[in-house]
Every structure is written in structure tokens, then in C-alpha cells.
Short mmCIF file of C-alpha atoms in Angstrom, two decimals:
data_model
loop_
_atom_site.label_atom_id
_atom_site.label_comp_id
_atom_site.label_asym_id
_atom_site.label_seq_id
_atom_site.Cartn_x
_atom_site.Cartn_y
_atom_site.Cartn_z
CA MET A 1183 5.84 -14.12 3.22
CA VAL A 1184 8.58 -11.77 3.72
CA SER A 1185 10.52 -12.61 6.80
CA THR A 1186 11.17 -9.81 9.39
CA ALA A 1187 14.25 -11.42 10.46
CA VAL A 1188 16.14 -10.95 7.33
CA ALA A 1189 15.02 -7.44 6.25
CA LEU A 1190 14.60 -6.82 2.55
CA MET A 1191 16.85 -3.93 2.22
CA THR A 1192 17.46 -2.24 -0.75
CA ALA A 1193 20.03 -0.06 -1.81
CA LEU A 1194 18.34 3.23 -1.27
CA PRO A 1195 20.28 6.70 -2.49
CA ALA A 1196 23.32 7.63 -0.72
CA GLN A 1197 22.71 10.43 1.73
CA ALA A 1198 23.93 13.94 0.80
CA MET A 1199 27.64 14.57 2.26
CA ALA A 1200 30.58 16.59 1.64
CA GLY A 1201 30.41 19.19 4.28
CA ASP A 1202 26.65 17.58 5.60
CA PRO A 1203 27.22 17.22 9.40
CA GLY A 1204 23.57 16.03 9.75
CA ARG A 1205 23.67 12.80 7.63
CA PRO A 1206 22.33 9.80 9.70
CA ASP A 1207 25.01 7.35 11.14
CA ASP A 1208 22.74 4.31 9.55
CA ALA A 1209 22.34 5.82 6.14
CA VAL A 1210 22.23 2.43 3.84
CA GLN A 1211 24.58 3.94 1.21
CA GLY A 1212 26.75 6.66 2.20
CA TRP A 1213 29.78 7.86 4.33
CA SER A 1214 30.04 5.88 7.72
CA ALA A 1215 30.60 7.64 10.97
CA GLU A 1216 34.42 7.22 10.73
CA SER A 1217 34.77 8.35 7.26
CA THR A 1218 36.45 11.92 8.00
CA THR A 1219 39.10 11.82 5.36
CA THR A 1220 39.54 15.27 3.41
CA PRO A 1221 40.32 15.50 -0.26
CA ALA A 1222 43.97 15.06 -1.07
CA ALA A 1223 43.75 14.71 -4.96
CA MET A 1224 42.27 17.95 -5.74
CA ASP A 1225 41.67 19.16 -9.63
CA GLY A 1226 40.67 22.62 -9.61
CA ASP A 1227 38.05 23.54 -7.04
CA GLY A 1228 37.45 19.99 -6.07
CA PRO A 1229 38.36 16.40 -5.93
CA ALA A 1230 40.00 15.18 -8.78
CA GLY A 1231 38.45 12.10 -10.75
CA ALA A 1232 41.60 9.97 -10.62
CA ILE A 1233 44.49 9.82 -8.77
CA PRO A 1234 47.29 12.45 -10.08
CA GLU A 1235 49.63 10.61 -11.86
CA ARG A 1236 52.41 12.47 -10.37
CA ARG A 1237 51.47 10.78 -6.91
CA ARG A 1238 50.00 7.57 -7.83
CA ALA A 1239 53.14 5.67 -7.04
CA SER A 1240 53.54 7.04 -3.41
CA VAL A 1241 49.77 6.47 -2.87
CA GLN A 1242 49.19 2.98 -4.82
CA GLY A 1243 52.59 1.51 -4.77
CA SER A 1244 55.19 1.43 -7.47
CA GLY A 1245 53.84 -1.26 -9.28
CA TYR A 1246 50.31 -0.01 -9.93
CA THR A 1247 50.74 -0.02 -13.45
CA ALA A 1248 50.99 -3.72 -13.76
CA SER A 1249 47.73 -3.90 -11.63
CA LYS A 1250 44.47 -5.84 -12.64
CA ASP A 1251 42.67 -4.48 -9.89
CA VAL A 1252 39.22 -2.59 -10.42
CA ALA A 1253 37.19 -0.84 -8.20
CA TRP A 1254 33.63 -0.64 -8.56
CA THR A 1255 30.54 0.94 -6.63
CA THR A 1256 27.05 1.83 -7.51
CA SER A 1257 24.90 5.14 -7.87
CA VAL A 1258 21.16 5.96 -8.06
CA ASP A 1259 19.36 8.96 -9.45
CA ALA A 1260 16.23 9.93 -11.58
CA GLU A 1261 18.39 8.73 -14.80
CA GLY A 1262 18.92 5.24 -13.74
CA PHE A 1263 21.04 2.79 -11.92
CA HIS A 1264 24.69 3.59 -12.22
CA ILE A 1265 27.58 1.15 -12.46
CA LEU A 1266 31.10 2.62 -11.78
CA VAL A 1267 34.18 0.73 -12.26
CA ALA A 1268 37.96 2.49 -12.21
CA ASP A 1269 41.09 0.67 -13.26
CA ALA A 1270 43.80 0.91 -10.73
CA ALA A 1271 46.60 0.65 -13.55
CA LYS A 1272 45.24 4.20 -14.51
CA GLY A 1273 44.93 5.86 -11.15
CA TYR A 1274 41.22 4.49 -10.19
CA GLU A 1275 39.86 6.88 -12.97
CA TRP A 1276 35.87 6.64 -12.50
CA ARG A 1277 34.10 5.70 -15.64
CA THR A 1278 30.70 4.36 -16.10
CA ALA A 1279 29.98 0.98 -17.26
CA ALA A 1280 26.59 1.30 -17.78
CA THR A 1281 23.04 3.03 -16.71
CA LEU A 1282 20.10 0.64 -16.01
CA SER A 1283 16.50 1.96 -16.50
CA GLU A 1284 13.37 1.07 -18.28
CA PRO A 1285 11.41 3.10 -20.74
CA GLY A 1286 7.63 4.28 -19.49
CA PHE A 1287 8.37 4.49 -15.76
CA ASP A 1288 8.25 7.86 -14.19
CA ALA A 1289 10.98 7.18 -11.41
CA ASP A 1290 12.24 9.86 -9.04
CA SER A 1291 15.12 7.61 -8.52
CA TRP A 1292 16.21 4.01 -9.29
CA ILE A 1293 17.40 1.66 -6.96
CA GLY A 1294 19.36 -1.84 -6.96
CA ASN A 1295 21.68 -4.16 -5.90
CA ALA A 1296 24.73 -5.65 -7.68
CA CYS A 1297 28.04 -7.85 -7.56
CA VAL A 1298 30.68 -9.21 -9.15
CA THR A 1299 31.81 -12.30 -10.68
CA GLU A 1300 35.24 -14.27 -9.54
CA SER A 1301 36.78 -12.77 -12.89
CA GLY A 1302 35.95 -9.34 -11.94
CA LYS A 1303 34.67 -8.87 -15.41
CA ARG A 1304 31.32 -9.12 -14.75
CA ALA A 1305 28.34 -7.78 -12.58
CA ALA A 1306 24.98 -9.24 -11.99
CA VAL A 1307 22.35 -6.30 -11.21
CA ALA A 1308 18.67 -5.98 -9.83
CA TYR A 1309 17.22 -2.66 -10.42
CA ALA A 1310 13.72 -0.82 -10.22
CA PRO A 1311 12.02 2.38 -9.50
CA ARG A 1312 12.43 3.55 -5.88
CA THR A 1313 8.56 3.40 -5.97
CA PHE A 1314 8.34 -0.35 -5.72
CA THR A 1315 9.26 -0.56 -2.38
CA ASN A 1316 5.74 0.87 -1.60
CA LYS A 1317 4.20 -2.38 -2.98
CA PRO A 1318 5.09 -5.60 -1.31
CA GLU A 1319 4.51 -7.66 -4.34
CA LEU A 1320 6.94 -5.66 -6.38
CA MET A 1321 9.68 -5.47 -3.67
CA ALA A 1322 9.38 -9.23 -3.54
CA ARG A 1323 9.52 -9.77 -7.11
CA GLY A 1324 9.57 -6.78 -9.39
CA ALA A 1325 13.15 -5.82 -9.70
CA PHE A 1326 14.60 -6.12 -13.25
CA THR A 1327 17.85 -8.00 -13.90
CA ALA A 1328 20.73 -7.96 -16.23
CA VAL A 1329 24.46 -8.98 -16.59
CA VAL A 1330 26.80 -6.04 -17.25
CA ASN A 1331 30.35 -6.73 -18.79
CA LEU A 1332 32.68 -4.50 -16.60
CA GLU A 1333 35.34 -4.39 -19.49
CA THR A 1334 33.13 -3.32 -22.73
CA GLY A 1335 30.11 -1.70 -21.00
CA ARG A 1336 27.89 -4.16 -22.82
CA VAL A 1337 24.34 -5.03 -21.18
CA THR A 1338 22.29 -8.08 -21.22
CA LYS A 1339 18.93 -7.78 -19.70
CA LEU A 1340 17.39 -10.90 -18.53
CA PRO A 1341 13.96 -12.11 -19.11
CA HIS A 1342 13.57 -12.89 -15.05
CA GLN A 1343 12.78 -10.18 -12.33
CA ALA A 1344 13.90 -10.40 -8.65
CA SER A 1345 13.40 -9.45 -4.87
CA LEU A 1346 14.50 -5.99 -4.06
CA ALA A 1347 16.46 -7.50 -1.21
CA TYR A 1348 20.06 -6.80 -0.17
CA PHE A 1349 20.99 -10.53 -0.64
CA SER A 1350 20.15 -10.57 -4.34
CA PRO A 1351 21.86 -11.19 -6.67
CA GLY A 1352 24.41 -13.57 -4.68
CA CYS A 1353 28.14 -14.14 -6.40
CA GLY A 1354 30.82 -16.44 -5.50
CA GLU A 1355 32.34 -19.38 -7.25
CA GLY A 1356 33.05 -19.00 -11.06
CA GLU A 1357 31.09 -16.95 -13.40
CA ASN A 1358 27.88 -17.65 -11.68
CA ALA A 1359 25.25 -15.81 -9.82
CA VAL A 1360 21.93 -16.34 -8.18
CA PHE A 1361 18.74 -13.88 -8.03
CA THR A 1362 16.20 -14.55 -5.44
CA GLN A 1363 12.66 -14.23 -6.14
CA LEU A 1364 10.26 -14.27 -3.06
CA SER A 1365 6.73 -14.33 -2.12
CA HIS A 1366 4.90 -12.08 -0.36
CA ASP A 1367 1.85 -11.85 2.45
CA GLY A 1368 -0.74 -11.46 -0.53
CA ASP A 1369 0.24 -14.86 -2.50
CA LYS A 1370 -1.93 -17.99 -1.48
CA GLN A 1371 1.44 -20.04 -1.12
CA SER A 1372 4.74 -19.06 0.39
CA GLY A 1373 7.76 -20.05 -1.84
CA SER A 1374 10.81 -18.71 -3.26
CA ARG A 1375 12.52 -19.01 -6.50
CA LEU A 1376 16.42 -19.09 -7.22
CA ILE A 1377 17.42 -18.30 -10.78
CA SER A 1378 20.68 -19.26 -11.28
CA VAL A 1379 22.60 -17.13 -14.37
CA ASP A 1380 25.68 -18.17 -16.43
CA MET A 1381 27.23 -14.70 -16.46
CA ALA A 1382 29.59 -15.48 -19.35
CA ALA A 1383 26.98 -16.36 -21.69
CA GLY A 1384 24.09 -13.96 -20.13
CA LYS A 1385 21.76 -16.60 -19.81
CA ALA A 1386 19.71 -17.71 -16.87
CA GLY A 1387 18.49 -21.15 -15.76
CA LYS A 1388 15.10 -22.60 -15.21
CA PRO A 1389 14.04 -21.03 -11.64
CA LEU A 1390 14.07 -23.55 -8.82
CA LEU A 1391 10.80 -23.20 -6.94
CA LEU A 1392 11.46 -24.15 -3.33
CA ASP A 1393 8.71 -24.28 -0.64
CA GLY A 1394 9.02 -21.70 2.45
CA GLN A 1395 11.71 -18.65 2.38
CA VAL A 1396 15.27 -19.27 1.10
CA THR A 1397 17.74 -16.33 1.35
CA SER A 1398 21.19 -15.04 0.94
CA ALA A 1399 21.62 -17.69 -1.95
CA VAL A 1400 25.28 -17.50 -3.17
CA PRO A 1401 26.89 -20.23 -5.81
CA THR A 1402 30.00 -22.52 -4.67
CA ALA A 1403 31.42 -25.37 -6.25
CA GLU A 1404 29.33 -27.69 -4.03
CA GLY A 1405 25.95 -25.98 -5.43
CA ILE A 1406 23.83 -23.00 -3.90
CA VAL A 1407 24.46 -22.66 -0.18
CA ALA A 1408 21.65 -20.42 1.37
CA ALA A 1409 19.98 -19.60 4.54
CA GLU A 1410 16.70 -21.13 5.45
CA GLY A 1411 15.25 -20.22 9.01
CA GLY A 1412 17.76 -21.24 11.52
CA ARG A 1413 19.91 -23.30 9.33
CA LEU A 1414 22.70 -23.16 6.29
CA VAL A 1415 21.45 -25.35 3.54
CA ARG A 1416 22.82 -26.52 0.45
CA VAL A 1417 20.37 -26.74 -2.46
CA GLY A 1418 20.96 -29.13 -5.10
CA LYS A 1419 19.90 -28.50 -8.74
CA ASP A 1420 16.90 -30.54 -8.35
CA GLY A 1421 15.94 -28.20 -5.50
CA LYS A 1422 16.62 -30.60 -2.32
CA ARG A 1423 17.84 -29.14 0.42
CA LYS A 1424 20.45 -30.77 2.72
CA THR A 1425 21.12 -29.04 5.98
CA ILE A 1426 25.05 -27.78 6.39
CA ALA A 1427 24.81 -26.63 9.95
CA ARG A 1428 22.15 -25.02 12.30
CA THR A 1429 22.66 -21.56 13.23
CA HIS A 1430 21.32 -18.85 16.01
CA GLY A 1431 18.51 -17.39 13.87
CA VAL A 1432 18.39 -16.81 10.25
CA PRO A 1433 21.90 -16.37 9.15
CA PHE A 1434 22.83 -13.48 6.85
CA GLN A 1435 25.47 -11.76 4.43
CA LEU A 1436 26.74 -15.07 3.02
CA GLN A 1437 29.84 -14.61 1.23
CA ALA A 1438 31.63 -17.51 -0.74
CA ASP A 1439 35.47 -17.67 -0.53
CA LYS A 1440 38.19 -18.56 -2.31
CA ASP A 1441 38.91 -21.53 -0.53
CA GLY A 1442 35.30 -22.90 -1.12
CA GLY A 1443 33.92 -22.02 2.15
CA VAL A 1444 31.16 -19.61 3.28
CA THR A 1445 31.51 -16.95 5.90
CA PHE A 1446 28.16 -15.65 7.37
CA ILE A 1447 26.52 -13.68 10.00
CA GLU A 1448 24.39 -14.57 12.76
CA ARG A 1449 23.23 -12.65 15.93
CA VAL A 1450 24.66 -13.72 19.16
CA PRO A 1451 21.97 -15.06 21.52
CA GLY A 1452 21.41 -13.44 25.00
CA SER A 1453 23.83 -10.41 23.89
CA VAL A 1454 20.73 -7.63 24.09
CA SER A 1455 21.22 -5.71 27.39
CA LYS A 1456 20.72 -2.13 28.69
CA LYS A 1457 24.20 -1.26 27.44
CA SER A 1458 23.70 -2.60 24.06
CA ASP A 1459 20.02 -2.92 22.78
CA GLU A 1460 20.83 -4.05 19.62
CA GLY A 1461 23.01 -6.50 20.73
CA ASP A 1462 25.91 -8.44 18.90
CA SER A 1463 26.67 -10.28 15.92
CA GLN A 1464 29.33 -12.86 14.68
CA ALA A 1465 30.76 -14.23 11.87
CA ARG A 1466 31.00 -18.11 11.39
CA ARG A 1467 32.45 -19.89 8.66
CA VAL A 1468 31.84 -23.49 7.14
CA THR A 1469 34.40 -25.24 4.88
CA ALA A 1470 34.12 -26.69 1.51
CA ARG A 1471 34.16 -30.28 3.29
CA GLN A 1472 31.46 -29.26 5.69
CA ILE A 1473 29.31 -27.95 2.66
CA ARG A 1474 29.54 -31.56 1.08
CA SER A 1475 29.13 -33.51 4.21
CA GLY A 1476 26.42 -31.44 6.21
CA GLY A 1477 26.24 -31.78 10.24
CA ALA A 1478 28.88 -28.99 10.68
CA THR A 1479 29.77 -27.03 13.42
CA PRO A 1480 30.71 -23.57 12.11
CA ALA A 1481 33.94 -21.77 13.38
CA THR A 1482 33.36 -18.48 15.04
CA LEU A 1483 35.62 -16.09 13.81
CA VAL A 1484 34.56 -12.47 15.08
CA ARG A 1485 32.28 -10.81 16.97
CA GLY A 1486 31.36 -7.34 17.63
CA GLY A 1487 28.03 -4.76 17.81
CA LEU A 1488 25.37 -5.79 15.16
CA MET A 1489 25.25 -2.59 13.54
CA LYS A 1490 29.16 -1.69 13.86
CA TRP A 1491 30.30 -4.07 11.28
CA ASP A 1492 29.64 -6.20 8.25
CA LEU A 1493 31.18 -8.64 5.35
CA ALA A 1494 31.95 -7.77 1.84
CA SER A 1495 34.07 -9.69 -0.29
CA SER A 1496 36.63 -9.07 -3.33
CA ALA A 1497 35.82 -10.62 -6.54
CA ASP A 1498 38.74 -13.16 -6.31
CA GLY A 1499 37.09 -14.64 -3.05
CA THR A 1500 38.66 -12.94 0.12
CA VAL A 1501 36.03 -12.03 2.40
CA TYR A 1502 36.97 -8.91 4.57
CA VAL A 1503 35.29 -7.57 7.81
CA THR A 1504 34.30 -4.06 7.37
CA GLY A 1505 33.55 -1.81 10.39
CA LYS A 1506 34.61 -2.55 13.91
CA ALA A 1507 34.60 -6.29 15.27
CA LYS A 1508 37.25 -8.29 17.22
CA SER A 1509 38.67 -11.35 15.89
CA LEU A 1510 38.31 -14.19 18.33
CA GLY A 1511 41.65 -16.00 17.24
CA PRO A 1512 43.47 -16.64 14.14
CA LEU A 1513 41.75 -16.45 10.74
CA PRO A 1514 41.59 -18.37 7.96
CA GLY A 1515 43.54 -17.41 4.89
CA SER A 1516 40.63 -16.23 2.83
CA VAL A 1517 39.02 -14.10 5.68
CA ARG A 1518 40.79 -11.05 6.89
CA ASN A 1519 39.86 -8.44 9.89
CA ARG A 1520 42.16 -5.22 8.82
CA GLY A 1521 40.21 -3.11 11.39
CA ASP A 1522 40.63 0.06 9.28
CA LEU A 1523 37.82 -0.20 6.45
CA ALA A 1524 34.48 1.47 6.61
CA LYS A 1525 31.43 -0.71 7.49
CA ASP A 1526 29.43 0.04 4.35
CA ASP A 1527 32.92 -0.14 2.01
CA ARG A 1528 32.50 -2.23 -1.18
CA ILE A 1529 35.93 -3.97 -1.95
CA SER A 1530 37.91 -3.86 -5.33
CA THR A 1531 38.42 -7.03 -7.44
CA ARG A 1532 41.25 -7.76 -6.33
CA GLY A 1533 41.34 -6.62 -2.93
CA GLU A 1534 43.51 -3.75 -3.28
CA ALA A 1535 41.35 -0.90 -2.39
CA ALA A 1536 38.17 -0.40 -0.41
CA VAL A 1537 35.52 2.09 -1.70
CA GLY A 1538 33.06 4.17 0.07
CA THR A 1539 30.38 6.07 -1.95
CA ALA A 1540 27.90 8.97 -1.23
CA TRP A 1541 26.04 11.64 -3.18
CA VAL A 1542 27.92 14.91 -3.12
CA ALA A 1543 26.25 17.92 -1.54
CA GLU A 1544 25.14 20.60 -4.04
CA GLN A 1545 23.82 23.74 -2.28
CA GLY A 1546 19.92 24.24 -3.57
CA SER A 1547 20.00 20.79 -5.28
CA PRO A 1548 16.94 18.31 -4.03
CA LEU A 1549 18.22 14.98 -2.76
CA LEU A 1550 16.96 12.66 -5.26
CA ALA A 1551 18.85 14.81 -8.29
CA PRO A 1552 20.27 18.44 -8.91
CA GLU A 1553 17.65 18.84 -11.95
CA GLU A 1554 15.65 16.82 -14.21
CA GLY A 1555 17.53 15.25 -16.65
CA GLU A 1556 20.89 15.28 -14.72
CA SER A 1557 22.50 13.09 -13.05
CA ARG A 1558 24.02 13.14 -9.43
CA ARG A 1559 27.77 13.69 -8.90
CA VAL A 1560 28.89 10.97 -6.64
CA ARG A 1561 32.16 11.05 -4.45
CA THR A 1562 34.06 8.07 -3.31
CA GLU A 1563 36.48 7.51 -0.81
CA LEU A 1564 39.16 4.86 -2.00
CA ARG A 1565 41.30 3.27 0.66
CA LEU A 1566 44.60 1.71 -0.79
CA MET A 1567 45.17 -1.55 1.05
CA GLY A 1568 48.80 -1.75 0.22
CA THR A 1569 49.79 1.54 1.43
CA GLY A 1570 47.02 2.35 3.97
CA LYS A 1571 46.42 6.05 2.42
CA THR A 1572 42.97 7.42 1.33
CA GLU A 1573 42.07 9.42 -1.69
CA VAL A 1574 38.49 11.37 -2.39
CA LEU A 1575 37.78 11.22 -5.98
CA GLU A 1576 34.59 12.54 -7.46
CA ALA A 1577 32.67 10.91 -10.53
CA LEU A 1578 29.88 11.80 -12.48
CA PRO A 1579 27.28 8.90 -13.50
CA GLY A 1580 27.44 9.09 -17.66
CA GLY A 1581 30.26 10.65 -17.83
CA LYS A 1582 33.69 8.75 -19.50
CA PRO A 1583 31.35 5.96 -20.36
CA LEU A 1584 33.16 2.74 -21.26
CA GLY A 1585 30.95 1.62 -24.54
CA SER A 1586 29.95 3.61 -27.77
CA ALA A 1587 26.11 5.15 -27.66
CA LYS A 1588 25.09 2.29 -29.31
CA VAL A 1589 26.47 -0.19 -26.65
CA ARG A 1590 25.22 2.11 -23.85
CA SER A 1591 21.58 2.52 -25.42
CA ALA A 1592 20.79 -1.40 -24.09
CA GLY A 1593 20.75 -0.35 -20.53
CA ILE A 1594 17.68 1.68 -21.56
CA ALA A 1595 15.88 -0.50 -23.75
CA MET A 1596 12.84 -2.65 -22.71
CA SER A 1597 13.93 -5.59 -20.39
CA PRO A 1598 12.51 -8.91 -21.92
CA ALA A 1599 10.65 -9.39 -18.57
CA LEU A 1600 8.56 -6.46 -19.57
CA SER A 1601 7.93 -8.04 -23.27
CA GLY A 1602 7.18 -11.61 -22.59
CA GLY A 1603 10.53 -12.70 -22.78
CA ARG A 1604 10.87 -11.40 -26.36
CA ALA A 1605 12.99 -8.73 -27.58
CA ALA A 1606 12.00 -4.97 -27.12
CA PRO A 1607 9.63 -3.73 -29.57
CA LYS A 1608 11.26 -2.49 -32.74
CA ALA A 1609 10.25 0.87 -32.41
CA LEU A 1610 11.43 1.17 -29.10
CA LYS A 1611 14.65 0.08 -30.13
CA THR A 1612 14.88 2.63 -32.57
CA THR A 1613 14.29 5.59 -30.14
CA ALA A 1614 16.84 4.20 -27.94
CA LEU A 1615 19.53 4.28 -30.19
CA SER A 1616 20.66 7.87 -31.01
CA GLU A 1617 22.60 6.99 -34.36
CA THR A 1618 19.45 5.53 -35.85
CA ALA A 1619 16.73 7.33 -37.49
CA ALA A 1620 13.23 6.77 -36.81
CA SER A 1621 12.93 6.48 -40.51
CA SER A 1622 14.58 3.23 -41.04
CA VAL A 1623 11.61 1.49 -39.67
CA LEU A 1624 10.02 1.05 -43.43
CA GLY A 1625 6.70 -1.18 -42.22
CA GLY A 1626 4.31 -1.63 -39.03
CA SER A 1627 3.89 -4.35 -37.02
CA PRO A 1628 0.93 -6.54 -36.62
CA THR A 1629 1.73 -6.89 -33.18
CA ASP A 1630 3.50 -3.83 -31.78
CA PRO A 1631 1.37 -1.25 -30.71
CA VAL A 1632 3.44 1.38 -31.38
CA GLU A 1633 2.89 3.09 -34.82
CA ALA A 1634 6.18 2.56 -36.21
CA GLU A 1635 5.72 3.60 -39.91
CA ARG A 1636 4.61 7.24 -38.42
CA THR A 1637 6.09 10.27 -40.44
CA CYS A 1638 5.64 13.01 -37.35
CA ALA A 1639 8.14 12.98 -34.77
CA VAL A 1640 6.12 11.37 -32.02
CA PRO A 1641 4.42 7.85 -32.96
CA ARG A 1642 1.50 6.75 -31.47
CA ASN A 1643 1.30 4.31 -28.38
CA ASP A 1644 5.33 4.69 -27.96
CA ILE A 1645 5.36 5.13 -23.82
CA ARG A 1646 8.90 6.72 -23.94
CA LYS A 1647 7.10 9.84 -25.36
CA GLN A 1648 3.28 9.90 -24.21
CA ALA A 1649 4.28 13.26 -22.69
CA PHE A 1650 5.22 14.94 -25.71
CA GLN A 1651 1.45 14.03 -27.77
CA PRO A 1652 -0.21 17.40 -27.52
CA THR A 1653 -3.81 15.71 -26.95
CA PRO A 1654 -5.27 18.98 -25.19
CA PRO A 1655 -7.12 21.29 -27.73
CA ARG A 1656 -5.71 24.18 -25.99
CA GLN A 1657 -2.37 23.24 -26.03
CA VAL A 1658 -2.53 22.46 -29.64
CA GLU A 1659 -4.48 25.61 -30.56
CA TRP A 1660 -1.96 27.58 -28.80
CA ALA A 1661 1.18 25.92 -30.54
CA ALA A 1662 -0.50 26.73 -33.93
CA ASP A 1663 -1.12 30.25 -33.28
CA GLN A 1664 2.32 30.55 -32.24
CA ALA A 1665 3.55 28.79 -35.32
CA VAL A 1666 1.40 30.92 -37.58
CA ALA A 1667 2.89 33.87 -35.92
CA GLY A 1668 6.47 32.65 -36.39
CA THR A 1669 7.26 32.80 -32.77
CA LEU A 1670 6.73 28.98 -31.48
CA ASN A 1671 10.68 28.49 -31.81
CA LYS A 1672 10.89 31.63 -29.31
CA SER A 1673 8.29 29.78 -26.94
CA VAL A 1674 9.43 26.43 -26.76
CA SER A 1675 13.04 24.73 -26.98
CA ARG A 1676 14.58 21.52 -26.93
CA PRO A 1677 17.84 20.15 -27.42
CA ALA A 1678 18.32 17.44 -29.82
CA ASN A 1679 18.07 13.78 -28.65
CA TRP A 1680 16.67 15.14 -25.07
CA LYS A 1681 16.41 12.31 -22.49
CA ASN A 1682 17.45 9.99 -25.52
CA MET A 1683 13.98 10.19 -27.37
CA GLY A 1684 15.85 10.10 -30.64
CA MET A 1685 14.10 13.54 -31.99
CA PRO A 1686 15.87 16.57 -33.43
CA ALA A 1687 16.28 19.75 -31.78
#
């Protein structure tokens, strides 16, 4: 059963921005209300894709060329779920690490969530068509899962599906991640599955099946730490749970830190009033020792309005308070409350920058995509921690890719979760690779329904090309008439490799 106390929130598409005064303040992904910065790094008629080289030292600091920091963010549109990265040493020029989607789904937009491992080299991603949120069973366990190498763009799709929830996946200690798969109201038995993934190896372990609802799971040196009802629990490899601490309601936004502790948010009981009908929330923290021993009384660190602030962490395990919240005393070294970050900011891998992301408003374009077959340009607000300066940069998802076309094709190849854990059918792989001619497939498969040995451009039963199979007789007759008259090429035009279909023009 999906708890209403911990909402299953997906990373919905960014709201249109750049001169859009009507955007909602509570947009899931978009500028926060305090984001008022105007573009400083201009390139032609709009914001640049990187900080201009002549200004990098003053904006980033004199040692930027030796920095290992990488800013990252996500963007969504009808083309897929995009992972974007930007190296500090190169002026935070945005590049596309991967675009994830699945063949055969007619999606107006893909959505999902991602987190980055301790090294900053890998991202765990859960993604799905936006319409999956319309069905409880798909929202609870329909998201596809993958590992993305942020240095090479390599994508490893996993044979498991997960919940479309704001807390899944969860990253923390080491090169590990945890995906959560919940049950829904229609299931006969309520339960949770926690899927641990060795991100370096790109392999998932055997799912832990737990009774009840366990959320916000993150890996730590002491095991998985998660929320269960009004308590924080440690989950052992055998699935047994031990209470770490009792909490006020369901704890959420669990963030594992570099000192082995976990910081989380909980609602402040009795804080709802006529002045604040949303009430307050507070951040509390348990140490590594308390996680091991249990029976802890978490330290209370900050407090603020429920919708005014949040928690985010850098890959190296520093937890940041984003938005406006008041520190209640000295904070531990692994937790920082700067006071100048927007609520929805993501933190770069080494904590040198915070990133706010939203779509660029384009006149006359629909919300989800400017035109069919095109990615939606995004604008990022980059706040430099060291200098306190802010830059506005733009990026086009799919542009400036990290990997080759062959590497990128893995992002749109079929997930093993759709093929029973097996590799994608051979014919689907060839259509995904623009460099590989379909004629290289010499023989048919006794188990693959796709007619891989065909000689025409469109194989039968290929779910990637069903729309191009001319079954209506009138359309076939019309096309034949045009071909006889020598005017077919004037009536129909399609560029080569359109939508990565692997066909000529």
C-alpha cells in the first residue's frame, strides 16, 4: 500500500521559465521563487553552454583547472530521460551523459529520478513514461532501472523495476545504490522490495522482500538505513530490521554523510497553525555509532517551514540544507546550512556548485516538447560555492554527447526487465545501432518474433517500427500510384536514421 504520509513524487517535467512569470512556486523541477538571476555568460543571443574562458578564474576561483568537481542534472522530454554533466575544469560546459528510454512506448515525456555514487563517477537512474503515474501498479513498480557511467556515457540497464518515488534510487556509502519497489492497493499482500546494486560492477543483488512499507532506503557502512512508519531502521542482509530511533511521523529525505551518519527530515508535531497551515519540519541526524547500537535520540539540527527547504548531498557525502531553514546550533562537519541555495538545487559531486534546472520557454512551443523528435532545451542556474557568484547556462539534451553512437545506443535499447532478464532481441539491437546495417543479421531466430531475416526496410513484428508498416490498403494503393507516376519522393520525405530507426532516407 502506498502511504499518503510519504508521497510517491516523481521528477516531473520542468516548468517553462526564462521570462515566464506565471510558473508555480511549488514546481517539482524548476526555478524556486528566489531564483532571480539574469544571464551573465552570454553567447550570441542567449546564455552560453559554458562559462566563458576569460571569466572562469573570477567566477570559479583561480584553481578551477585542477578541480575534479562535476555538476550534474536531469531533464525530461518525449525523447527520453536525460542525464547531463559538466566538468568544473572546463567551465561547467554541459554534455549529455546518456538519454534513457524504451522501444515501443508512445510517451509524451519520460520521467524519473537519479542519484550519484560516492566517487561521482556513476549515477543510478529510475525512469519511465510519464503516463505510468496514471496506474497505481506501474507507479509502484513500473520504473525501469539503469546504471550510467558519468565519465564515458556507458549505460547498463538492470533486470529489475522499481517505484516511481522521489526516494528511489538512494545513494550513499561507496559505489552502492538501493532501488525501492513498493506494493500498491490492489495487491493481496503489502510489502516492499529493496534492490541493492553494485554500481561499479553494474549488477543487482537478490531483492530483499520485506513486510510492510519501507521507504527512503540508502546504503551506509552499517547496512541499509530506511524509514518504516514512525521510526528509522537498519536493514540487515537477511532482511531483518532493527530500530535505530523513533521519529515524529514518517522520516523522509534520508541523506547518508561522509562521517557515517544519516540526516533526515520529519514534521514538527503541533506546528500547524492559522499562521502556517503547512506547519514546520526539522532535520535530525543519527551518527554511525547510533546506527550500529540502536535506541538513539537523534540530534535536531535545523528547522523551517515544511515547503521552504529541503536536504541535498554531494557525492562525497556532505549534506546541504537547501532553501530557508534556521540552524538550531552548531552543525556537524558533514552538514552545512549556507542560506543561499535554492530549495530544488542539486549539489555537484565535490560540493563546489549547486544547480537549479528548468526548461527554456520557447514561444509557441507546447509544454512537453517544442516539436516531435526534438529535445527540450534546458537552462541551468549554477551557484558557485567558493566565490558566491551565479551563472546561467543552457544545454540541449542529446547535444555534445560523452560516448560514441554505439555507446549511446544502449540508452534506448530494450531493458532486460522487458525481456525476462535476457538481452534485448538481436533485431532490436541492430535497429538501435546506426552504424550497424540490418543486413548483417543473416538468420531468423526461433524465439524472436521480429522478422530479422527480412529484405524490406521494415521487419514484421518490430515494436520500434509498427507505425511505419503500411497495412491500410488505401495507403498502399496511394503510395503505389505515386511511385508509378514518379512523384512519391515529392510527397513523402524522411531523413536518414529518423528517430534512430536505422533506415536510409
